[in-house]
mmCIF file of C-alpha atoms in Angstrom:
data_model
loop_
_atom_site.group_PDB
_atom_site.id
_atom_site.type_symbol
_atom_site.label_atom_id
_atom_site.label_comp_id
_atom_site.label_asym_id
_atom_site.label_seq_id
_atom_site.Cartn_x
_atom_site.Cartn_y
_atom_site.Cartn_z
ATOM 1 C CA MET S 1 -48.821 -90.046 66.235
ATOM 2 C CA THR S 2 -49.927 -93.451 65.010
ATOM 3 C CA ASN S 3 -47.809 -96.547 64.700
ATOM 4 C CA THR S 4 -47.963 -99.134 61.965
ATOM 5 C CA THR S 5 -46.592 -102.647 61.824
ATOM 6 C CA SER S 6 -43.969 -103.748 59.380
ATOM 7 C CA PRO S 7 -44.283 -107.030 57.474
ATOM 8 C CA TRP S 8 -41.744 -108.484 59.933
ATOM 9 C CA GLY S 9 -43.973 -107.677 62.924
ATOM 10 C CA GLN S 10 -42.010 -104.624 64.113
ATOM 11 C CA ALA S 11 -43.644 -101.336 65.073
ATOM 12 C CA VAL S 12 -42.839 -98.576 62.603
ATOM 13 C CA THR S 13 -43.392 -94.912 63.456
ATOM 14 C CA PRO S 14 -43.357 -92.110 60.892
ATOM 15 C CA SER S 15 -39.929 -91.008 62.163
ATOM 16 C CA THR S 16 -38.387 -94.472 61.797
ATOM 17 C CA ALA S 17 -40.028 -94.875 58.395
ATOM 18 C CA ALA S 18 -38.530 -91.566 57.244
ATOM 19 C CA ALA S 19 -35.129 -92.628 58.564
ATOM 20 C CA ALA S 20 -35.383 -95.932 56.722
ATOM 21 C CA MET S 21 -36.363 -94.155 53.512
ATOM 22 C CA ALA S 22 -33.456 -91.735 53.900
ATOM 23 C CA ALA S 23 -31.056 -94.629 54.458
ATOM 24 C CA ALA S 24 -32.439 -96.416 51.412
ATOM 25 C CA THR S 25 -31.934 -93.346 49.258
ATOM 26 C CA THR S 26 -28.445 -92.525 50.525
ATOM 27 C CA GLU S 27 -26.912 -96.004 50.462
ATOM 28 C CA PRO S 28 -25.594 -96.686 46.959
ATOM 29 C CA ASP S 29 -26.478 -99.854 45.137
ATOM 30 C CA LEU S 30 -23.174 -101.645 44.527
ATOM 31 C CA THR S 31 -24.531 -104.647 42.671
ATOM 32 C CA PRO S 32 -21.686 -105.979 40.489
ATOM 33 C CA SER S 33 -22.071 -106.429 36.755
ATOM 34 C CA ARG S 34 -19.891 -106.869 33.708
ATOM 35 C CA PRO S 35 -20.183 -105.528 30.161
ATOM 36 C CA ARG S 36 -21.361 -107.898 27.482
ATOM 37 C CA TYR S 37 -19.915 -108.214 23.993
ATOM 38 C CA ASP S 38 -21.755 -110.506 21.579
ATOM 39 C CA GLY S 39 -20.145 -109.587 18.275
ATOM 40 C CA ARG S 40 -19.045 -112.322 15.883
ATOM 41 C CA LEU S 41 -15.677 -112.351 14.203
ATOM 42 C CA SER S 42 -17.163 -113.645 10.933
ATOM 43 C CA GLU S 43 -19.639 -110.749 10.762
ATOM 44 C CA LEU S 44 -16.915 -108.249 11.592
ATOM 45 C CA TYR S 45 -14.711 -109.657 8.847
ATOM 46 C CA VAL S 46 -17.493 -109.307 6.281
ATOM 47 C CA ILE S 47 -17.714 -105.589 7.086
ATOM 48 C CA TYR S 48 -13.934 -105.242 7.099
ATOM 49 C CA MET S 49 -13.377 -107.011 3.769
ATOM 50 C CA ARG S 50 -16.058 -104.890 2.144
ATOM 51 C CA HIS S 51 -14.251 -101.895 3.587
ATOM 52 C CA LEU S 52 -10.957 -103.009 1.996
ATOM 53 C CA VAL S 53 -12.530 -103.632 -1.417
ATOM 54 C CA LEU S 54 -14.140 -100.192 -1.447
ATOM 55 C CA MET S 55 -10.826 -98.684 -0.348
ATOM 56 C CA LEU S 56 -9.167 -100.157 -3.437
ATOM 57 C CA LEU S 57 -11.944 -98.978 -5.754
ATOM 58 C CA THR S 58 -11.991 -95.423 -4.352
ATOM 59 C CA LEU S 59 -8.210 -95.045 -3.835
ATOM 60 C CA GLY S 60 -8.695 -94.920 -0.086
ATOM 61 C CA TRP S 61 -11.383 -92.233 0.136
ATOM 62 C CA SER S 62 -14.087 -94.642 1.291
ATOM 63 C CA ARG S 63 -12.190 -95.476 4.483
ATOM 64 C CA PHE S 64 -14.112 -92.842 6.456
ATOM 65 C CA TRP S 65 -17.425 -94.570 5.780
ATOM 66 C CA GLY S 66 -15.896 -98.010 6.266
ATOM 67 C CA ARG S 67 -14.512 -97.003 9.648
ATOM 68 C CA THR S 68 -17.929 -95.658 10.588
ATOM 69 C CA ARG S 69 -19.641 -98.956 9.697
ATOM 70 C CA ILE S 70 -17.106 -100.919 11.763
ATOM 71 C CA ARG S 71 -17.661 -98.656 14.760
ATOM 72 C CA ARG S 72 -21.414 -98.968 14.501
ATOM 73 C CA TYR S 73 -21.117 -102.736 14.552
ATOM 74 C CA LEU S 74 -18.743 -102.810 17.536
ATOM 75 C CA TRP S 75 -20.677 -100.222 19.546
ATOM 76 C CA SER S 76 -24.026 -101.954 18.925
ATOM 77 C CA HIS S 77 -22.684 -105.311 20.140
ATOM 78 C CA PHE S 78 -21.242 -103.936 23.377
ATOM 79 C CA ALA S 79 -23.693 -103.522 26.274
ATOM 80 C CA ILE S 80 -23.578 -102.368 29.902
ATOM 81 C CA LEU S 81 -26.387 -103.223 32.323
ATOM 82 C CA GLY S 82 -28.287 -104.777 29.440
ATOM 83 C CA ASP S 83 -28.306 -101.637 27.255
ATOM 84 C CA ARG S 84 -26.212 -101.409 24.108
ATOM 85 C CA PHE S 85 -24.102 -98.496 22.983
ATOM 86 C CA GLU S 86 -24.918 -96.562 19.856
ATOM 87 C CA TYR S 87 -22.503 -94.837 17.504
ATOM 88 C CA ARG S 88 -23.873 -91.761 15.712
ATOM 89 C CA GLY S 89 -20.784 -90.630 13.802
ATOM 90 C CA ARG S 90 -20.850 -90.146 10.022
ATOM 91 C CA GLY S 91 -18.263 -90.798 7.374
ATOM 92 C CA ILE S 92 -18.550 -87.296 5.943
ATOM 93 C CA GLU S 93 -17.494 -85.865 9.320
ATOM 94 C CA LEU S 94 -14.327 -87.954 9.293
ATOM 95 C CA MET S 95 -13.567 -86.914 5.714
ATOM 96 C CA VAL S 96 -14.023 -83.220 6.493
ATOM 97 C CA GLY S 97 -11.650 -83.533 9.442
ATOM 98 C CA PHE S 98 -9.054 -85.233 7.258
ATOM 99 C CA VAL S 99 -9.346 -82.595 4.510
ATOM 100 C CA LEU S 100 -8.922 -79.806 7.081
ATOM 101 C CA ALA S 101 -5.792 -81.531 8.386
ATOM 102 C CA LEU S 102 -4.489 -81.753 4.813
ATOM 103 C CA LEU S 103 -5.105 -78.030 4.316
ATOM 104 C CA MET S 104 -3.289 -77.287 7.561
ATOM 105 C CA LEU S 105 -0.330 -79.355 6.393
ATOM 106 C CA ALA S 106 -0.376 -77.585 3.010
ATOM 107 C CA GLY S 107 -0.383 -74.215 4.774
ATOM 108 C CA TRP S 108 2.591 -75.304 6.840
ATOM 109 C CA GLY S 109 4.372 -76.362 3.657
ATOM 110 C CA GLY S 110 3.744 -72.918 2.167
ATOM 111 C CA LEU S 111 5.161 -71.282 5.275
ATOM 112 C CA MET S 112 8.288 -73.439 5.049
ATOM 113 C CA TYR S 113 8.647 -72.432 1.393
ATOM 114 C CA LEU S 114 8.611 -68.756 2.355
ATOM 115 C CA VAL S 115 11.193 -69.435 5.069
ATOM 116 C CA TRP S 116 13.336 -71.243 2.480
ATOM 117 C CA ILE S 117 13.115 -68.347 0.008
ATOM 118 C CA TYR S 118 13.332 -65.262 2.239
ATOM 119 C CA VAL S 119 15.154 -66.455 5.370
ATOM 120 C CA PHE S 120 17.632 -69.048 4.149
ATOM 121 C CA HIS S 121 17.841 -67.585 0.615
ATOM 122 C CA GLU S 122 17.469 -71.080 -0.873
ATOM 123 C CA ARG S 123 20.835 -72.310 0.488
ATOM 124 C CA PRO S 124 20.843 -72.829 4.255
ATOM 125 C CA PHE S 125 23.379 -75.671 4.136
ATOM 126 C CA ALA S 126 25.353 -77.413 1.464
ATOM 127 C CA SER S 127 23.216 -80.569 1.430
ATOM 128 C CA PHE S 128 20.064 -79.350 3.177
ATOM 129 C CA GLY S 129 17.178 -78.500 0.877
ATOM 130 C CA LEU S 130 13.572 -77.395 1.025
ATOM 131 C CA PHE S 131 12.245 -80.934 1.358
ATOM 132 C CA ASP S 132 14.617 -81.590 4.274
ATOM 133 C CA ILE S 133 13.451 -78.440 6.067
ATOM 134 C CA PHE S 134 9.809 -79.399 5.546
ATOM 135 C CA SER S 135 10.364 -82.991 6.737
ATOM 136 C CA LEU S 136 12.255 -81.862 9.833
ATOM 137 C CA SER S 137 9.626 -79.274 10.726
ATOM 138 C CA VAL S 138 6.796 -81.797 10.285
ATOM 139 C CA ALA S 139 8.653 -84.234 12.515
ATOM 140 C CA LEU S 140 9.062 -81.553 15.190
ATOM 141 C CA ILE S 141 5.452 -80.380 15.141
ATOM 142 C CA GLY S 142 4.108 -83.856 14.475
ATOM 143 C CA PHE S 143 5.052 -85.143 17.905
ATOM 144 C CA PRO S 144 2.877 -82.699 19.893
ATOM 145 C CA LEU S 145 0.172 -82.709 17.208
ATOM 146 C CA ALA S 146 -0.147 -86.479 17.579
ATOM 147 C CA PHE S 147 -1.085 -85.947 21.244
ATOM 148 C CA VAL S 148 -3.512 -83.179 20.269
ATOM 149 C CA GLY S 149 -5.048 -85.459 17.666
ATOM 150 C CA HIS S 150 -5.371 -88.301 20.159
ATOM 151 C CA TYR S 151 -7.364 -86.144 22.578
ATOM 152 C CA ALA S 152 -9.469 -84.532 19.852
ATOM 153 C CA GLY S 153 -10.197 -87.930 18.323
ATOM 154 C CA LEU S 154 -11.315 -89.279 21.686
ATOM 155 C CA ARG S 155 -13.597 -86.257 22.082
ATOM 156 C CA TYR S 156 -15.177 -86.882 18.685
ATOM 157 C CA ARG S 157 -15.813 -90.580 19.340
ATOM 158 C CA LEU S 158 -17.311 -89.897 22.761
ATOM 159 C CA SER S 159 -19.538 -87.114 21.396
ATOM 160 C CA ARG S 160 -20.925 -89.577 18.828
ATOM 161 C CA THR S 161 -21.502 -92.305 21.421
ATOM 162 C CA ARG S 162 -24.856 -92.798 23.130
ATOM 163 C CA TRP S 163 -25.979 -95.084 25.904
ATOM 164 C CA ARG S 164 -29.627 -95.192 26.913
ATOM 165 C CA GLY S 165 -30.132 -92.268 24.557
ATOM 166 C CA ILE S 166 -27.690 -90.020 26.461
ATOM 167 C CA ARG S 167 -24.676 -88.574 24.657
ATOM 168 C CA CYS S 168 -21.192 -88.902 26.063
ATOM 169 C CA GLY S 169 -18.568 -86.195 25.806
ATOM 170 C CA LEU S 170 -15.094 -85.005 26.700
ATOM 171 C CA ALA S 171 -14.347 -81.564 28.126
ATOM 172 C CA GLY S 172 -10.986 -79.835 28.333
ATOM 173 C CA SER S 173 -8.573 -78.473 25.731
ATOM 174 C CA ALA S 174 -6.870 -80.800 23.264
ATOM 175 C CA TRP S 175 -4.092 -78.243 22.777
ATOM 176 C CA ARG S 176 -3.420 -78.018 26.506
ATOM 177 C CA TYR S 177 -3.330 -81.807 26.668
ATOM 178 C CA GLY S 178 -0.913 -81.929 23.724
ATOM 179 C CA ALA S 179 1.434 -79.383 25.318
ATOM 180 C CA SER S 180 1.364 -81.200 28.656
ATOM 181 C CA ALA S 181 1.907 -84.612 27.053
ATOM 182 C CA THR S 182 4.821 -83.326 24.972
ATOM 183 C CA PHE S 183 6.539 -81.714 27.963
ATOM 184 C CA LEU S 184 6.047 -84.777 30.180
ATOM 185 C CA THR S 185 7.274 -87.165 27.487
ATOM 186 C CA PHE S 186 10.467 -85.194 26.857
ATOM 187 C CA ALA S 187 11.074 -84.727 30.586
ATOM 188 C CA ASN S 188 10.646 -88.472 31.088
ATOM 189 C CA ALA S 189 13.133 -89.216 28.303
ATOM 190 C CA ILE S 190 15.705 -86.845 29.828
ATOM 191 C CA CYS S 191 15.236 -88.536 33.219
ATOM 192 C CA PHE S 192 15.756 -92.040 31.743
ATOM 193 C CA GLN S 193 12.045 -92.966 32.107
ATOM 194 C CA LEU S 194 12.087 -92.456 35.884
ATOM 195 C CA LEU S 195 9.077 -90.111 35.615
ATOM 196 C CA THR S 196 6.847 -92.771 34.040
ATOM 197 C CA PRO S 197 4.341 -92.893 36.968
ATOM 198 C CA VAL S 198 4.012 -89.086 36.833
ATOM 199 C CA VAL S 199 3.500 -89.186 33.073
ATOM 200 C CA SER S 200 1.008 -92.064 33.213
ATOM 201 C CA VAL S 201 -1.167 -90.540 35.935
ATOM 202 C CA ASN S 202 -1.065 -86.973 34.624
ATOM 203 C CA LEU S 203 -2.010 -88.048 31.105
ATOM 204 C CA ALA S 204 -4.749 -90.375 32.319
ATOM 205 C CA ARG S 205 -6.259 -87.756 34.632
ATOM 206 C CA PRO S 206 -7.604 -85.331 31.958
ATOM 207 C CA ARG S 207 -8.846 -88.187 29.760
ATOM 208 C CA ILE S 208 -10.813 -89.710 32.641
ATOM 209 C CA ALA S 209 -11.808 -86.650 34.690
ATOM 210 C CA ASN S 210 -13.013 -84.746 31.610
ATOM 211 C CA THR S 211 -15.167 -87.616 30.365
ATOM 212 C CA ARG S 212 -18.915 -87.023 30.645
ATOM 213 C CA PHE S 213 -21.943 -89.249 30.374
ATOM 214 C CA GLY S 214 -24.572 -86.635 29.753
ATOM 215 C CA SER S 215 -24.366 -84.297 32.744
ATOM 216 C CA LEU S 216 -22.629 -86.968 34.857
ATOM 217 C CA PRO S 217 -18.857 -86.354 35.161
ATOM 218 C CA PHE S 218 -16.281 -89.063 35.714
ATOM 219 C CA VAL S 219 -13.888 -88.727 38.647
ATOM 220 C CA PHE S 220 -10.270 -89.870 38.885
ATOM 221 C CA GLY S 221 -8.620 -90.123 42.298
ATOM 222 C CA GLY S 222 -5.240 -91.576 41.403
ATOM 223 C CA SER S 223 -1.832 -90.239 42.415
ATOM 224 C CA ALA S 224 1.633 -90.966 41.058
ATOM 225 C CA GLY S 225 2.909 -91.474 44.599
ATOM 226 C CA ASP S 226 0.683 -94.536 44.986
ATOM 227 C CA ILE S 227 2.467 -96.444 42.230
ATOM 228 C CA TYR S 228 6.028 -95.134 42.463
ATOM 229 C CA GLY S 229 7.227 -97.900 44.769
ATOM 230 C CA ARG S 230 6.010 -100.590 42.387
ATOM 231 C CA TYR S 231 7.521 -98.761 39.422
ATOM 232 C CA VAL S 232 10.962 -98.384 41.028
ATOM 233 C CA GLY S 233 11.046 -102.143 41.560
ATOM 234 C CA TYR S 234 9.979 -102.707 37.961
ATOM 235 C CA TYR S 235 12.557 -100.201 36.686
ATOM 236 C CA PHE S 236 15.557 -101.850 38.313
ATOM 237 C CA LEU S 237 14.304 -105.334 37.489
ATOM 238 C CA ASN S 238 14.048 -104.128 33.900
ATOM 239 C CA VAL S 239 17.671 -102.904 33.968
ATOM 240 C CA ILE S 240 18.811 -106.238 35.382
ATOM 241 C CA ALA S 241 16.799 -108.111 32.759
ATOM 242 C CA TRP S 242 18.426 -106.091 29.974
ATOM 243 C CA LEU S 243 21.887 -106.872 31.330
ATOM 244 C CA VAL S 244 21.070 -110.567 31.668
ATOM 245 C CA ALA S 245 19.589 -110.681 28.157
ATOM 246 C CA ALA S 246 22.665 -108.968 26.714
ATOM 247 C CA GLY S 247 24.951 -111.336 28.617
ATOM 248 C CA ILE S 248 23.073 -114.397 27.392
ATOM 249 C CA PHE S 249 23.114 -113.083 23.836
ATOM 250 C CA PHE S 250 26.856 -112.346 23.683
ATOM 251 C CA ALA S 251 27.715 -115.543 25.536
ATOM 252 C CA ALA S 252 25.672 -117.561 23.052
ATOM 253 C CA ILE S 253 27.295 -115.819 20.085
ATOM 254 C CA GLY S 254 30.777 -116.201 21.523
ATOM 255 C CA GLY S 255 30.189 -119.838 22.400
ATOM 256 C CA ALA S 256 28.848 -120.634 18.948
ATOM 257 C CA VAL S 257 31.747 -118.916 17.204
ATOM 258 C CA GLY S 258 34.337 -120.483 19.498
ATOM 259 C CA GLY S 259 32.797 -123.951 19.312
ATOM 260 C CA LEU S 260 32.882 -123.884 15.523
ATOM 261 C CA GLY S 261 36.413 -122.563 15.481
ATOM 262 C CA ILE S 262 35.421 -119.570 13.371
ATOM 263 C CA SER S 263 37.535 -116.440 13.148
ATOM 264 C CA PHE S 264 37.265 -113.466 10.828
ATOM 265 C CA THR S 265 39.643 -110.852 9.518
ATOM 266 C CA GLU S 266 38.481 -107.295 8.835
ATOM 267 C CA GLU S 267 38.226 -108.028 5.124
ATOM 268 C CA GLU S 268 36.180 -111.164 5.758
ATOM 269 C CA LEU S 269 33.842 -109.295 8.087
ATOM 270 C CA GLY S 270 33.357 -106.593 5.456
ATOM 271 C CA GLU S 271 32.513 -109.178 2.819
ATOM 272 C CA LEU S 272 30.258 -110.991 5.275
ATOM 273 C CA PHE S 273 28.015 -107.944 5.645
ATOM 274 C CA THR S 274 28.254 -106.577 2.098
ATOM 275 C CA ARG S 275 27.790 -109.925 0.306
ATOM 276 C CA PRO S 276 25.914 -112.202 2.685
ATOM 277 C CA SER S 277 25.579 -115.858 1.708
ATOM 278 C CA LEU S 278 22.597 -118.090 2.386
ATOM 279 C CA ARG S 279 24.405 -119.495 5.399
ATOM 280 C CA THR S 280 24.957 -115.989 6.771
ATOM 281 C CA ILE S 281 21.296 -115.133 6.324
ATOM 282 C CA LEU S 282 20.224 -118.321 8.131
ATOM 283 C CA VAL S 283 22.653 -117.652 10.978
ATOM 284 C CA VAL S 284 21.424 -114.067 11.353
ATOM 285 C CA ALA S 285 17.808 -115.285 11.322
ATOM 286 C CA ALA S 286 18.596 -117.859 14.016
ATOM 287 C CA ILE S 287 20.305 -115.179 16.116
ATOM 288 C CA ALA S 288 17.303 -112.851 15.693
ATOM 289 C CA ILE S 289 14.918 -115.594 16.814
ATOM 290 C CA GLY S 290 17.116 -116.318 19.810
ATOM 291 C CA VAL S 291 17.270 -112.649 20.759
ATOM 292 C CA TYR S 292 13.493 -112.387 20.447
ATOM 293 C CA ILE S 293 12.977 -115.412 22.693
ATOM 294 C CA VAL S 294 15.339 -114.054 25.348
ATOM 295 C CA PHE S 295 13.774 -110.612 25.074
ATOM 296 C CA SER S 296 10.262 -112.074 25.328
ATOM 297 C CA LEU S 297 11.062 -114.125 28.393
ATOM 298 C CA LEU S 298 12.944 -111.452 30.321
ATOM 299 C CA ILE S 299 11.791 -108.027 29.120
ATOM 300 C CA LEU S 300 8.257 -108.237 27.767
ATOM 301 C CA SER S 301 7.034 -110.252 30.736
ATOM 302 C CA LEU S 302 8.168 -107.465 33.057
ATOM 303 C CA ARG S 303 6.561 -104.799 30.882
ATOM 304 C CA CYS S 304 3.275 -106.689 30.743
ATOM 305 C CA TRP S 305 3.392 -107.106 34.537
ATOM 306 C CA TRP S 306 3.789 -103.342 34.967
ATOM 307 C CA GLN S 307 1.151 -102.461 32.366
ATOM 308 C CA ALA S 308 -1.362 -104.838 33.956
ATOM 309 C CA TYR S 309 -0.734 -103.282 37.372
ATOM 310 C CA LEU S 310 -1.029 -99.745 35.980
ATOM 311 C CA PHE S 311 -4.268 -100.578 34.184
ATOM 312 C CA ARG S 312 -5.761 -102.099 37.334
ATOM 313 C CA TYR S 313 -4.791 -98.984 39.295
ATOM 314 C CA LEU S 314 -6.244 -96.511 36.784
ATOM 315 C CA VAL S 315 -9.515 -98.423 36.507
ATOM 316 C CA SER S 316 -9.978 -98.897 40.260
ATOM 317 C CA HIS S 317 -9.402 -95.181 40.919
ATOM 318 C CA SER S 318 -12.027 -94.053 38.424
ATOM 319 C CA ARG S 319 -15.748 -93.706 38.981
ATOM 320 C CA ALA S 320 -18.825 -92.175 37.418
ATOM 321 C CA GLY S 321 -21.146 -90.822 40.087
ATOM 322 C CA ASN S 322 -21.965 -93.794 42.319
ATOM 323 C CA VAL S 323 -20.662 -96.327 39.773
ATOM 324 C CA LEU S 324 -17.313 -97.860 40.705
ATOM 325 C CA PHE S 325 -14.982 -99.750 38.372
ATOM 326 C CA ALA S 326 -12.566 -102.618 38.959
ATOM 327 C CA THR S 327 -10.573 -105.132 36.964
ATOM 328 C CA ALA S 328 -8.382 -108.114 37.748
ATOM 329 C CA ILE S 329 -6.511 -108.251 34.443
ATOM 330 C CA SER S 330 -3.400 -110.375 34.798
ATOM 331 C CA THR S 331 0.090 -110.261 33.315
ATOM 332 C CA ARG S 332 -0.773 -113.146 30.997
ATOM 333 C CA GLN S 333 -3.845 -111.339 29.677
ATOM 334 C CA MET S 334 -1.867 -108.137 29.196
ATOM 335 C CA TRP S 335 0.699 -110.181 27.267
ATOM 336 C CA GLY S 336 -2.106 -111.317 24.981
ATOM 337 C CA PHE S 337 -3.227 -107.735 24.515
ATOM 338 C CA LEU S 338 0.176 -106.139 23.896
ATOM 339 C CA VAL S 339 2.160 -108.923 22.240
ATOM 340 C CA LEU S 340 -0.264 -111.282 20.547
ATOM 341 C CA ASN S 341 -2.303 -108.473 19.031
ATOM 342 C CA TYR S 342 0.891 -106.955 17.652
ATOM 343 C CA LEU S 343 1.969 -110.289 16.191
ATOM 344 C CA ILE S 344 -1.454 -110.769 14.613
ATOM 345 C CA ILE S 345 -1.157 -107.418 12.841
ATOM 346 C CA MET S 346 2.418 -108.037 11.720
ATOM 347 C CA LEU S 347 2.001 -111.629 10.549
ATOM 348 C CA THR S 348 -1.234 -110.920 8.666
ATOM 349 C CA LEU S 349 0.098 -107.682 7.110
ATOM 350 C CA GLY S 350 -2.748 -105.720 8.669
ATOM 351 C CA LEU S 351 -5.550 -108.115 7.734
ATOM 352 C CA GLY S 352 -5.829 -109.207 11.366
ATOM 353 C CA TRP S 353 -7.315 -105.885 12.557
ATOM 354 C CA PRO S 354 -10.848 -107.316 13.000
ATOM 355 C CA TRP S 355 -9.421 -110.180 15.046
ATOM 356 C CA VAL S 356 -7.522 -107.715 17.242
ATOM 357 C CA MET S 357 -10.625 -105.559 17.811
ATOM 358 C CA HIS S 358 -12.703 -108.645 18.539
ATOM 359 C CA ARG S 359 -10.157 -109.999 21.051
ATOM 360 C CA THR S 360 -9.847 -106.600 22.749
ATOM 361 C CA LEU S 361 -13.580 -106.157 23.315
ATOM 362 C CA ARG S 362 -13.901 -109.733 24.547
ATOM 363 C CA LEU S 363 -11.129 -109.046 27.067
ATOM 364 C CA ILE S 364 -12.815 -105.853 28.272
ATOM 365 C CA ALA S 365 -16.154 -107.619 28.643
ATOM 366 C CA ALA S 366 -14.545 -110.461 30.589
ATOM 367 C CA GLU S 367 -12.314 -108.449 32.932
ATOM 368 C CA LEU S 368 -14.101 -105.142 33.621
ATOM 369 C CA TRP S 369 -16.448 -105.008 36.611
ATOM 370 C CA LEU S 370 -18.951 -102.263 37.417
ATOM 371 C CA TYR S 371 -20.415 -101.797 40.888
ATOM 372 C CA GLY S 372 -23.706 -99.941 40.954
ATOM 373 C CA ALA S 373 -25.745 -98.186 38.287
ATOM 374 C CA PRO S 374 -26.078 -94.524 37.310
ATOM 375 C CA ASP S 375 -29.015 -92.549 38.641
ATOM 376 C CA GLY S 376 -30.939 -91.959 35.441
ATOM 377 C CA ALA S 377 -33.293 -89.420 37.030
ATOM 378 C CA SER S 378 -30.411 -87.018 37.757
ATOM 379 C CA ILE S 379 -28.625 -87.291 34.390
ATOM 380 C CA ARG S 380 -29.444 -84.789 31.679
ATOM 381 C CA GLN S 381 -28.510 -84.554 28.026
ATOM 382 C CA PRO S 382 -25.334 -82.444 27.599
ATOM 383 C CA THR S 383 -25.706 -78.993 26.091
ATOM 384 C CA ASP S 384 -22.462 -79.340 24.107
ATOM 385 C CA LEU S 385 -23.011 -81.169 20.811
ATOM 386 C CA GLY S 386 -19.299 -81.898 20.396
ATOM 387 C CA PRO S 387 -17.062 -81.204 17.382
ATOM 388 C CA ARG S 388 -18.667 -80.881 13.963
ATOM 389 C CA TYR S 389 -15.990 -82.969 12.260
ATOM 390 C CA GLY S 390 -13.799 -85.829 13.351
ATOM 391 C CA GLU S 391 -10.221 -86.765 14.120
ATOM 392 C CA GLY S 392 -8.430 -85.302 11.117
ATOM 393 C CA LEU S 393 -5.122 -84.904 12.954
ATOM 394 C CA LEU S 394 -5.384 -88.410 14.336
ATOM 395 C CA ASP S 395 -5.956 -89.814 10.872
ATOM 396 C CA MET S 396 -3.140 -87.699 9.426
ATOM 397 C CA PHE S 397 -0.560 -89.218 11.761
ATOM 398 C CA ASP S 398 -1.986 -92.708 11.260
ATOM 399 C CA VAL S 399 -2.638 -93.471 14.926
ATOM 400 C CA SER S 400 -6.425 -93.474 14.889
ATOM 401 C CA GLY S 401 -7.350 -97.104 14.275
ATOM 402 C CA VAL S 402 -11.008 -97.615 15.179
#
C-alpha cells in the first residue's frame, strides 16, 4: 500500500481517501439561496391590458390564451439557482377544460329537470321551482367541486411547468382531496373553527407530498400537534378581540347618540332605514369606516400573525430531496399580502390584478430561502404527461386566477 501527500502536507492512504470521498458524497450541500424575480410591472400591464381588450372583442373567449401569455411571462421571470421556469401550457387546453365543465353543468341541469318532472311532479313546494332546485343543487355540489377543481388546476399548472428542462407534476386523486377537504371544512365549522390546525395540515400534506419535480418527490413532515398550542392562544385572543371590537363599536354609537341628544321612535327608525337622507348616509359611512378601523387593528392583525406563523411552519417542514426550505415572513408582510392585495383588487375594480401578482412574486423572491440544490444526475423526466386539458372546474367556479 502506497501513501500520497495531500496539498496540506498530510499523508493520505487509499482508505482515508475513500473515506473522505464517501463523506464528501454523503454530506449534503446546504448553501443558501433565494429565488429571483425580475419581472416589470409595466411589461406585465401591457400583456394584461391586451388581454382585457381581446376579452371585450371576443366576448370573453380569448381569456384562456391571455391567461397563458401572463403565465408564460411570470414563469419566465422567476428563477431558482440561476435557472428560470418555463410554462408550456396552451390556451386551447384551458378552453377545452372549460367547455367540458360547461357540458358537465348542462348534464346536471338535465338531471335536475328530470327530477323536477318525474319525482316532484313539477310542484314540490308552493314557491319552489325548477330554477330554485337547480340553484340549490349547484350550491351543494359546488362546494366540494371547488376543492376538486383547486387540486386539478394545481396539477395542470405543475404538469405544464418546467425547470432545467424537467417537468413538474402532482400525484394523488383530486376527487379524494375534494372529499377530504369538504369533510374537514364542515367538521371545522361544526366545531367552531377549533379544528383549524388539523384542517390546515391535512390539506397542505397532499398538495406538498404529492408534488414532483421529475422523479424527485417532495416530502412534508408537519403535524397538527406542533401548531395547536399556538392556535389555541390565537383562537382565544381572537374571541377577546371580537368582544373588545364590539364593545368599542356599541360604546361609540351609544356615546355619539347620547352626546347629540338623539332619540328615535319606532316610526322614525322605520323611516330612517326606508328613506335615508344624505345625513344618514354620511353617518352610516362614518360608522362603517370606524368599524373597519377597529376590525383592522384588532382582528386582522391577529389573523395575519397566525397566517404568517402557519406559512412559516408549512414551508420549514417541506423539502425536496436534499433541498430544504425556510422563510421568515412577518405579520406585517402577511398583512400586505392578505389585506393590501385585497384592497388593490377592490379599489381598482379588478384592474389591479397585475400589481397583485407582481407584489406576490416579489414577496416570494425576497422571503423564501432554499438550502442546497437538487442532484440533477438522479432526477429523471416523469413518465406521466399530466392532464390533457386544464382547470375547467376551477375556471367554472371563478377561483382560478393565474
